[in-house]
XYZ file of C-alpha atoms in Angstrom:
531
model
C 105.854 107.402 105.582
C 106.787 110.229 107.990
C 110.114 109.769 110.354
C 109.468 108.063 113.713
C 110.885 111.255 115.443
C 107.984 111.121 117.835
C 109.107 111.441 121.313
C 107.875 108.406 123.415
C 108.393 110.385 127.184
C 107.240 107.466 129.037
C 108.082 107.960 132.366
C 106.294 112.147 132.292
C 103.431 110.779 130.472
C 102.838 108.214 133.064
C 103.328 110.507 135.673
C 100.894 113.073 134.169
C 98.168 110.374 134.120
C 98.298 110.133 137.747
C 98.295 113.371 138.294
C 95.216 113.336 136.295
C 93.139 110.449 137.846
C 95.094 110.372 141.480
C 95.043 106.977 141.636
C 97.234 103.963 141.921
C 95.250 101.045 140.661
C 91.907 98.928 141.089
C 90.072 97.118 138.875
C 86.894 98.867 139.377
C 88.388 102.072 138.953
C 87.508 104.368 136.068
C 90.166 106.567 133.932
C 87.665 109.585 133.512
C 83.989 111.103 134.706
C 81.023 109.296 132.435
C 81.084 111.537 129.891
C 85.199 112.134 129.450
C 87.603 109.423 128.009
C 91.229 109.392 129.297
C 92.942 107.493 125.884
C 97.122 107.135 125.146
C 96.368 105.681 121.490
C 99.686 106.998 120.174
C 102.103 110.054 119.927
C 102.335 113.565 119.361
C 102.555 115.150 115.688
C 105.732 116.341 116.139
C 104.680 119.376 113.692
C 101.509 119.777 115.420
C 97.932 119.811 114.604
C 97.966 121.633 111.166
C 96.059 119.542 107.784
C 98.228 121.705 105.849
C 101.501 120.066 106.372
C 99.984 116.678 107.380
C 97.978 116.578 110.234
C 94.928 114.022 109.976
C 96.806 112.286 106.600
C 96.131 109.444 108.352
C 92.705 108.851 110.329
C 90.837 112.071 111.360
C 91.882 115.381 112.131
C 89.188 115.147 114.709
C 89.440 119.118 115.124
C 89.524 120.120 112.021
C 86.419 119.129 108.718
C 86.761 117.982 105.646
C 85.038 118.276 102.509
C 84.689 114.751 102.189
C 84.807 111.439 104.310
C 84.811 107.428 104.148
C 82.594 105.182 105.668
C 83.237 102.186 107.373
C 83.416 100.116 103.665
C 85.980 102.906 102.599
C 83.190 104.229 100.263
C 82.948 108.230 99.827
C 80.602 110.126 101.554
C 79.775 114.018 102.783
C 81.628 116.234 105.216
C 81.376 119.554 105.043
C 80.375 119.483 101.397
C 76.821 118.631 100.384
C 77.666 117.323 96.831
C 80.144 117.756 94.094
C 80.544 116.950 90.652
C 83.336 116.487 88.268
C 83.373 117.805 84.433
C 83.837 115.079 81.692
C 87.038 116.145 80.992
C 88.232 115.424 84.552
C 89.504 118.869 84.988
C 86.854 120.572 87.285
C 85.735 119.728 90.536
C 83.009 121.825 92.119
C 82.246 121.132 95.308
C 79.190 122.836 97.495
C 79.502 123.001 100.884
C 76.883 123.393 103.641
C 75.721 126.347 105.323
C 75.414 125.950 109.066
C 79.435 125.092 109.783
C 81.093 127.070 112.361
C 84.805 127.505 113.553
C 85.030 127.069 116.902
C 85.219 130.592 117.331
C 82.193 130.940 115.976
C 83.035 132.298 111.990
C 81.463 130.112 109.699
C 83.033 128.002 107.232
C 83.187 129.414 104.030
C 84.392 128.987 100.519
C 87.218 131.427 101.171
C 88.205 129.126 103.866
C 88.599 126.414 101.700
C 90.591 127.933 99.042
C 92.870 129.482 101.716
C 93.363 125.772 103.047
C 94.210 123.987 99.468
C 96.409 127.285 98.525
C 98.654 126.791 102.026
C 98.827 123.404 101.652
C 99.769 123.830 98.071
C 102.230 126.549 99.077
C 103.720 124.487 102.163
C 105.841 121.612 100.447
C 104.819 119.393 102.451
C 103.991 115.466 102.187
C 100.632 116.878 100.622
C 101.470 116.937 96.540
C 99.268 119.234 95.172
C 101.074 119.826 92.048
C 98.555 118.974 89.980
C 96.279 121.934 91.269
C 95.930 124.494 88.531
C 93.362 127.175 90.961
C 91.414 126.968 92.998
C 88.119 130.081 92.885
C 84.928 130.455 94.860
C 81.580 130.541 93.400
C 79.560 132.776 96.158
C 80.165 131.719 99.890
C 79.483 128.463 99.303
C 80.651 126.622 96.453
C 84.500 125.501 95.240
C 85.679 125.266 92.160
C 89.326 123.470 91.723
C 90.709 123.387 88.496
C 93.136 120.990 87.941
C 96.233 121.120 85.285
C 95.449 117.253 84.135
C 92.993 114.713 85.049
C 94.056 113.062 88.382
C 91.628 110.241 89.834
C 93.484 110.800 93.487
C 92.046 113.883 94.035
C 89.611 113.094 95.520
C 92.059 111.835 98.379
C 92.813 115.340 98.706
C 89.142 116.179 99.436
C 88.694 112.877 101.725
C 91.508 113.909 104.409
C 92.380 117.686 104.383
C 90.902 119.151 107.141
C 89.573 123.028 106.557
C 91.490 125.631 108.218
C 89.884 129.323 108.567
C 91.349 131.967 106.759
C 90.809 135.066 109.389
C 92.478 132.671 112.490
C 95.214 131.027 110.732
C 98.849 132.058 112.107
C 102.432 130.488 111.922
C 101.433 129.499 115.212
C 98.123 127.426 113.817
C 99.596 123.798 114.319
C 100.366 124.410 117.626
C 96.759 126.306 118.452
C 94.174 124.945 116.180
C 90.467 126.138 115.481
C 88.549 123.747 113.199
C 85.036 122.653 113.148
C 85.856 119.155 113.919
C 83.756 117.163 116.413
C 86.467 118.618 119.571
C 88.443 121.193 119.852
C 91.512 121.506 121.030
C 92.173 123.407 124.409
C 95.104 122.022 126.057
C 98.711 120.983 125.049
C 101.021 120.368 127.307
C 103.796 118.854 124.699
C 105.104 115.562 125.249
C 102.750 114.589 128.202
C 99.303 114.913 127.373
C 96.627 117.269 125.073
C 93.159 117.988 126.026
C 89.909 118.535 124.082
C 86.524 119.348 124.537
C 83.650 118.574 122.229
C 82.688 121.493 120.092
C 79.189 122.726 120.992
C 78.571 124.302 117.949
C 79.618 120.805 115.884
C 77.017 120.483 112.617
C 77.579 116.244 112.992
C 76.509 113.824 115.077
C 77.152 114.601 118.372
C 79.846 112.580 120.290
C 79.352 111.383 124.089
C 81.851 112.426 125.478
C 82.617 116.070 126.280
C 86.064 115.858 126.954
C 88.919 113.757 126.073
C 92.492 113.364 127.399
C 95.434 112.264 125.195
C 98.325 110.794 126.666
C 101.907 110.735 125.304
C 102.472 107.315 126.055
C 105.108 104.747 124.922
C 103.216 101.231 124.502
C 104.706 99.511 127.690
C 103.529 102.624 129.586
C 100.290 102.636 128.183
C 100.285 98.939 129.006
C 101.098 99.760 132.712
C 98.750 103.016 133.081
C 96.209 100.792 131.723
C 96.615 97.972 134.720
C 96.765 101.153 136.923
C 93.676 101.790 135.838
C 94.663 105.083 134.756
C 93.075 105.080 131.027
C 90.088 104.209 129.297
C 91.565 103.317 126.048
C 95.510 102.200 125.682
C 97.143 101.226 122.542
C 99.823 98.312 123.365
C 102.393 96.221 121.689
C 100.373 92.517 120.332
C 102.819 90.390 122.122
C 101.272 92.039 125.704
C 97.640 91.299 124.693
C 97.071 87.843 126.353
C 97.810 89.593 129.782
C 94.908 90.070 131.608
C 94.005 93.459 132.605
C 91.214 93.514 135.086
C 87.813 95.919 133.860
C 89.632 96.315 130.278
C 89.067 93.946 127.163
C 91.343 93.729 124.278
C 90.242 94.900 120.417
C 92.223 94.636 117.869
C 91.417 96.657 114.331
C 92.454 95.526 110.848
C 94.691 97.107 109.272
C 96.362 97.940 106.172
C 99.698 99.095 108.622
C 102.024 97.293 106.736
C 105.262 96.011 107.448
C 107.564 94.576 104.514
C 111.512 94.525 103.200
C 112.449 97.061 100.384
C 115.172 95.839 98.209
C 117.776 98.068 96.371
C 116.502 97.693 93.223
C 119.467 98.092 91.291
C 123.538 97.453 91.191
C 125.889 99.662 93.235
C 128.225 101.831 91.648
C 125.881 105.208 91.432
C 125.334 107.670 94.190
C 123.310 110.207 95.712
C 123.359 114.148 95.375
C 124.779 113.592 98.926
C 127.127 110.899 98.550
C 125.359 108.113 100.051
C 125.815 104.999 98.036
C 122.894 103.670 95.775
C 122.237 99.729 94.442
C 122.995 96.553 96.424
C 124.561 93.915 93.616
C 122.748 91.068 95.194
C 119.129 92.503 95.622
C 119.308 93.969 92.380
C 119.110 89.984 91.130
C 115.297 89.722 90.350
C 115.795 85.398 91.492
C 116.909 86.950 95.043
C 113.766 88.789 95.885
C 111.611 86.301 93.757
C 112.881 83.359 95.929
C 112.926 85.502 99.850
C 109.091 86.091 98.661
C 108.217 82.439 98.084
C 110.505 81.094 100.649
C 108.907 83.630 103.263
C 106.151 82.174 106.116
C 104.233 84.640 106.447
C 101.410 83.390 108.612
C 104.170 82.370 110.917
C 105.179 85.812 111.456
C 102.135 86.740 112.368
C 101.701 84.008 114.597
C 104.826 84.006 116.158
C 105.902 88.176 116.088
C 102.394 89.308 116.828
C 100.869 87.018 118.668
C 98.354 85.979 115.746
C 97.015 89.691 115.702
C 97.638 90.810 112.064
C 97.156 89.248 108.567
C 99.862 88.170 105.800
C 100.227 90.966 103.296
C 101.746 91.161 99.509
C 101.083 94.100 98.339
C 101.060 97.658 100.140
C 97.316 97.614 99.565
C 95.890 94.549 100.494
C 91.794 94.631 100.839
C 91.771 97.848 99.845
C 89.555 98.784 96.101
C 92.744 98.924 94.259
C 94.173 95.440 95.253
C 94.755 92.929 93.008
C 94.500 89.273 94.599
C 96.551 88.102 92.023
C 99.057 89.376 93.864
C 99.277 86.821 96.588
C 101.511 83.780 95.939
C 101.996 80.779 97.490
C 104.568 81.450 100.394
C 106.203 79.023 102.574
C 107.644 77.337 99.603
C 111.542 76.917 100.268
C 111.742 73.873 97.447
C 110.042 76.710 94.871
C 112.669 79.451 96.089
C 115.683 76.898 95.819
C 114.722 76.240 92.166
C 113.760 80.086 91.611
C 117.757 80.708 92.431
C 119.213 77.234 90.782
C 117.232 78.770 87.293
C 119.611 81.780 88.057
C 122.938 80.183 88.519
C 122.839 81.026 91.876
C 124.930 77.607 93.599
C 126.903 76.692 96.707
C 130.184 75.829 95.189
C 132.141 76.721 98.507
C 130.134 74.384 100.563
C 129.550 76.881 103.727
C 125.833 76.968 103.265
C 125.975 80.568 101.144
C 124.879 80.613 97.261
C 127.378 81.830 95.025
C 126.791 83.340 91.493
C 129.932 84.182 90.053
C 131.485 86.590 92.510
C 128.963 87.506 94.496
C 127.927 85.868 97.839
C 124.179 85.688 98.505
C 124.883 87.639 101.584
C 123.390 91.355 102.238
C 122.326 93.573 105.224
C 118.685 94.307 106.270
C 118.352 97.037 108.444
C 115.609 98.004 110.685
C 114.816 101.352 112.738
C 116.395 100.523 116.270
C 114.333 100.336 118.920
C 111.383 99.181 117.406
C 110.946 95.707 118.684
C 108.377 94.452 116.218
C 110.627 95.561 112.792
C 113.683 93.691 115.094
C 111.990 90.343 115.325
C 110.125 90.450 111.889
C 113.922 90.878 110.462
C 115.543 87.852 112.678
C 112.594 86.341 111.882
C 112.695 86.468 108.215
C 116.653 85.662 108.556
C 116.214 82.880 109.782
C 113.577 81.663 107.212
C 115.605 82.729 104.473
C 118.890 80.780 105.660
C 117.772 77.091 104.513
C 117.396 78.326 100.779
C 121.096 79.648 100.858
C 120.679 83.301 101.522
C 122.547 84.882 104.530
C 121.051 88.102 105.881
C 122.355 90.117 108.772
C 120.179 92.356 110.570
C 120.968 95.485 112.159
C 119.008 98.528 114.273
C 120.087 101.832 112.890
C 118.745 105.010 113.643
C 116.742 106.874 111.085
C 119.403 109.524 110.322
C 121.617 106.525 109.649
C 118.641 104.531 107.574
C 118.637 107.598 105.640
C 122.100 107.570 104.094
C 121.906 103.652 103.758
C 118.520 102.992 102.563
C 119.728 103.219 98.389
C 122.148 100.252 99.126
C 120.515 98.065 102.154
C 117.544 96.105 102.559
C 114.914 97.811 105.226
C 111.964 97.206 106.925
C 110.115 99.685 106.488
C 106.281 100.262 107.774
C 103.565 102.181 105.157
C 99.738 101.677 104.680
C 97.443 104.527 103.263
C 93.950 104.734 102.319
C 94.587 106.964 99.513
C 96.342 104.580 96.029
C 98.582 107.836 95.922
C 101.265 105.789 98.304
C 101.490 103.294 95.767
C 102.304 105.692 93.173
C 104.624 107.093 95.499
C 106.511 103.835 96.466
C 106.666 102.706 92.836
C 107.003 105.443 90.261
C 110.348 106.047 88.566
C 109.662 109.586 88.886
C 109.828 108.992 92.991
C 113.456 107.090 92.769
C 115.457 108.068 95.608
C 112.669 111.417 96.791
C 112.921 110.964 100.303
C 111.523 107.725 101.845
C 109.913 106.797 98.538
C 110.973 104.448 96.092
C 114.812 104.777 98.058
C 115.451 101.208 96.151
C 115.212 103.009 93.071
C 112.493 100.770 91.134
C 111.499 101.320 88.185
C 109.693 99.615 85.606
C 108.242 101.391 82.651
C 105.097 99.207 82.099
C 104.518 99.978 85.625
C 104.744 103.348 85.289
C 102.331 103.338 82.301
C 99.580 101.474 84.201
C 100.192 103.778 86.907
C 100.255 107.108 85.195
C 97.084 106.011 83.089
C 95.409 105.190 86.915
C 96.523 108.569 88.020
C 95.135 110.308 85.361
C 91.783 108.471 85.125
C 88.745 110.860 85.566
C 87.454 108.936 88.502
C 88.642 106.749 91.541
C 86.765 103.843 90.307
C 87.857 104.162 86.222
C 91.168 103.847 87.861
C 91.200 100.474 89.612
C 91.484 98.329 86.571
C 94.874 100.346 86.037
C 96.069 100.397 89.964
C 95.451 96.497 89.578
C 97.389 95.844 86.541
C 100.568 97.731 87.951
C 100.518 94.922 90.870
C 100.422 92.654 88.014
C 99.366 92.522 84.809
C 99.707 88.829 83.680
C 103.345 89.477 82.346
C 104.622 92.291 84.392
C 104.369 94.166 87.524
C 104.868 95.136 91.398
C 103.668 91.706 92.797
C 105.986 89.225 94.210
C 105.318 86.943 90.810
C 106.794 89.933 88.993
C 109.539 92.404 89.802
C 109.137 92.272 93.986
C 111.055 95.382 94.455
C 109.303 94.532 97.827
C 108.862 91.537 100.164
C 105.553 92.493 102.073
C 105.596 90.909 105.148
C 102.380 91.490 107.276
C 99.668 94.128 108.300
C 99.662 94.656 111.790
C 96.401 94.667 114.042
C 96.309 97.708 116.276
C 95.911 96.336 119.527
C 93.926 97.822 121.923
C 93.010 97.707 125.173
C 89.169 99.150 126.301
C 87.840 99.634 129.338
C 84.530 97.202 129.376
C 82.154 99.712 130.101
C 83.340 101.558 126.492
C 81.966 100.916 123.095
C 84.096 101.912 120.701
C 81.968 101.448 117.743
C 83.196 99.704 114.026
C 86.586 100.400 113.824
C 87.305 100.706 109.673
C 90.250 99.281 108.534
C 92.917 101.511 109.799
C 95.794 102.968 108.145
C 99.526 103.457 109.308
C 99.670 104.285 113.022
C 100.485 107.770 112.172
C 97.759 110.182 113.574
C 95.063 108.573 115.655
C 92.897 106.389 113.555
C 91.031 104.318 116.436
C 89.289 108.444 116.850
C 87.978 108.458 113.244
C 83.900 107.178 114.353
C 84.525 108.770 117.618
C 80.624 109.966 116.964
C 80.170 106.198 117.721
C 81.947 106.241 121.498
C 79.361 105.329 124.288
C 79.418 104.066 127.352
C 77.762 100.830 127.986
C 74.373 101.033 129.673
C-alpha cells in the first residue's frame, strides 16, 4: 500500500472544472463535446506518471503498454507481446513482441525499450521488487529474454502491469512528461487541478471513442458536487452519497478486491525498531483475542450500515481472486463462539466493569485509523462497538500517517490493500517482510506459512502455484485465515462508487483493485456514448 499523501485540492479542482465547462448546473447539461469525457475518478500520483517507480501498479497506465494484460475474468492475455514461453526449469522467459508499436513520438517499441524499462525499474528501489531478475538481453529487435536467479511464479505480474518506457526519451523528468504507446497520451498537467490527454493516433489497439479526456483532482464530496453541477461525465464518490439523486447521471458501483481490515501486532512488546518506535502489543499478540474479534465481527452489517450496502464481507486480502481459499471464510456474527474462544483462554471479568482480564492484562488496546478518512473512522467505531459485548474494549483514534508510521508495530490499524498480483500477500505475510515499511508492520510470522508461501513463489507457473497460495490461508491445521493465526481481521471490500452520466457506457468494469491509480480507465477501449 502506498501513503495517502495525495493532495485532495478540492476547492481549485472544482474551480478548474468550471473553468473548463463554464457552467453552473442543469440536468441536461453535458461535462464534455461527444467525443471527450470530463472524469474526477481519483487523485494525482504524487510521483507522477512513471511504471518504473509505480505508476499503473494498480489498473492501467493508460499511457504507457505492457507486455502483457488481464481480461475481464483476470485471465492473461497479449499486450504488446505476441507470445511468450517459459523454460522447464522456470528460469527463462522469452517474450516476442509485435512489430507495428509506436511511441507517441513516433519511435517504435523495441526490445531495447523493454530491457531499458525492467533495468530502471530494477535499478529504482521502488515498490517494484525485482530482485529476483538475474538479466535481462534482447534477441534481435523484437524478442526478450529475462533470466531469472530462481523460479518465481509472480513474474508474470511483472509482465501484466509494467508499462514500457522508451529508452531514447526517457529523462529524470519522465514521470512528470510521459511518452508511452498507451491508448492516450498525456499532454497536459496542471498539478493538483486537472491533467489532460488525447488519444494516441498512432495506438496499435482498439481504438477508444473518445479523443480527449480531462482528469480532475477532485476530493469525493467535490466530485459529488461538480457532478450535480453537471460539470463531469464520470465522478467517483463516497457510498454513503449514492442514494442522492443526481439528475442525467446513474450510479455504478464495481467490485472490488479494495480491502479494508484491522492488522494486529502480532507479537508482545518489549522489542523495538531501528528507529525507536515500539514493536508488539501484549494483548493482540494473544491468538484467542484476534480469533474471537474475527468471529464476534458482523461483517455484512458493516457493509450495510458504513457503505450503504455497496461492498462485500471479506476474510482474506484476496477474496475471489484465483489464489483464494474459501475455506477461509468463517462464520461471523457469532459473539457466544468469541465469548467461549476467550473463556478457553483464561481470559475472565473478575473486576466486574465489563473488561476481560487474563492475569494482568486488561483486554483493552488502541486501533488507529488514518484521520480524515471517514470510511476507516466509522468501520473502527463500528467494529468497537461490536467487539464491546464479548468483553473487549477498543479505543479508536485518527492519526496521521507520519504518526501511523511510528505506531503501527504496537497498535491495531485499519489499514486498506487489494492487488491483483498474489505478490501482496507474500508481502503482508512473509517473515522476511516483518516490520519493511507498511508490510507485515505486526510482525507475523509463521514458518509453515512461509513454507507454503515460498514454495508458491517459486512455482514455475501462476497456476502450479495456487494450491500453495491456498494452503498459506489455511491448510487444515495452520495458516493466515481467521480459523488459524488471524494476524488480520478483514473487514470488507469496498465497491467503487460511481457516478455516470446516462448517455455513457462504461463497459465491464473487472474487479478492481485498491483505489490507487485509476482502475475504472483499464477497458477504456470499451467507453461509448449511448446511441
Amino acid at each position: 500500500m502506498f501513503r495517502r499523501k495525495f493532495k485532495r485540492l478540492a476547492a481549485a479542482g472544482l474551480a478548474a472544472a468550471l473553468l473548463l465547462t463554464g457552467c453552473t448546473s442543469g440536468k441536461e447539461k453535458q461535462a464534455g463535446a461527444d467525443d471527450e469525457l470530463v472524469l474526477a475518478v481519483g487523485s494525482e500520483p504524487e510521483a507522477g506518471f512513471d511504471p518504473t517507480t509505480g505508476w499503473g501498479r494498480y489498473g492501467s497506465p493508460l499511457f504507457q503498454s505492457t507486455l502483457l494484460q488481464r481480461d475481464d475474468q483476470l485471465r492473461i492475455g497479449y499486450d504488446l507481446a505476441t507470445s511468450y514461453e517459459l523454460s522447464e526449469d522456470g528460469l527463462v522467459w522469452t517474450v516476442t513482441l509485435r512489430q507495428d508499436a509506436k511511441f507517441t513520438d513516433g519511435h517504435p517499441v523495441t526490445a531495447e525499450d523493454v530491457k531499458f524499462t525492467f533495468e530502471t525499474a530494477a535499478a529504482s528501489g521502488s515498490v517494484l521488487d525485482l530482485s529476483n531478475l538475474e538479466s535481462v538481453r534482447t534477441d534481435g529487435d523484437y524478442k526478450v529474454i529475462f533470466t531469472l536467479k530462481e523460479p518465481q511464479s509472480t513474474f508474470i505480474g511483472h509482465l501484466v502491469t509494467l508499462g514500457i518506457v522508451p529508452k531514447h526519451a526517457y529523462s529524470k523528468d519522465y514521470a512528470q512528461r510521459p511518452i508511452g504507446s498507451g491508448p492516450y497520451k498525456l499532454v497536459q498537467w496542471d498539478k493538483d487541478q486537472q491533467a489532460i490527454a488525447q488519444i494516441n493516433e498512432d495506438y496499435y489497439g482498439a481504438k477508444p471513442s473518445f479523443s480527449k479526456l480531462t482528469f480532475l483532482f477532485l476530493s469525493e464530496d467535490a466530485a459529488f458536487a461538480a457532478a450535480k453541477a453537471g460539470n463531469v461525465d464520470v465522478a467517483y464518490i463516497p457510498a454513503t452519497l449514492s442514494k442522492q439523486k443526481v439528475d442525467g447521471m446513474r450510479v455504478e458501483a464495481a467490485r472490488t478486491v479494495d480491502n479494508r481490515g484491522i492488522m494486529f501486532p502480532y507479537v508482545k512488546s518489549g522489542q523495538r525498531t531501528e528507529q525507536g518506535y515500539p514493536i508488539g502489543n501484549d494483548v493482540t499478540a494473544d491468538p484467542a483475542i484476534r480469533q474471537a474479534i474475527n468471529v464476534a465481527i458482523d461483517r455484512q452489517a458493516l457493509v450495510d450500515g458504513v457503505l450503504e450496502g455497496h461492498g462485500t464481507p471479506a476474510y482474506t486480502v484476496n477474496d475471489k481472486l484465483p489464489w483464494w481459499n474459501e475455506q477461509s471464510v468463517v462464520k461471523d456474527a457469532d459473539p457466544a463462539r468469541a465469548k467461549a474462544i476467550l473463556a478457553d483462554a483464561g481470559w475472565s471479568d473478575r473486576d466486574g466493569d465489563g473488561i476481560l482480564e487474563k492475569g494482568e492484562t486488561k483486554a483493552r488496546f488502541t486501533l488507529l485509523y488514518p484521520s480524515g478518512d471517514s470510511v476507516r473512522q466509522s468501520l473502527s467505531l463500528a467494529v468497537a462497538d461490536m467487539i464491546k459485548p464479548i468483553g473487549i474494549q477498543i479505543d479508536v483514534q485518527g492519526k496521521s500517517w507520519d504518526e501511523l508510521e511510528k505506531l503501527m508495530h504496537s497498535n491495531a490499524v485499519l489499514f486498506g490493500w487489494g492487488s491483483h498480483d498474489p505478490l501482496e500477500m507474500y508481502s503482508l505475510y512473509s517473515s522476511k517482510y516483518r516490520g519493511v515499511g507498511y508490510y507485515n508492520p505486526g510482525y507475523y510470522s509463521n514458518p509453515v506459512v512461509d513454507e507454503w508461501m515460498d514454495k508458491a513463489l517459486k512455482a514455475r507457473t501462476e497456476q502450479e502455484a495456487l494450491d500453495y497460495w491456498k494452503k498459506a490461508q489455511w491448510d487444515g491445521k495452520t495458516g493466515v485465515a481467521a480459523q488459524g493465526d488471524a494476524p488480520w481481521a478483514w473487514l470488507v471490500n469496498i465497491d467503487h462508487v460511481y457516478l455516470v452520466r446516462d448517455d455513457l457506457d462504461i463497459g465491464q468494469q473487472r474487479i478492481h483493485p485498491h483505489g490507487h491509480g485509476w482502475p475504472v480507465t483499464d477497458n477504456i477501449e470499451q467507453w461509448k456514448r449511448k446511441s
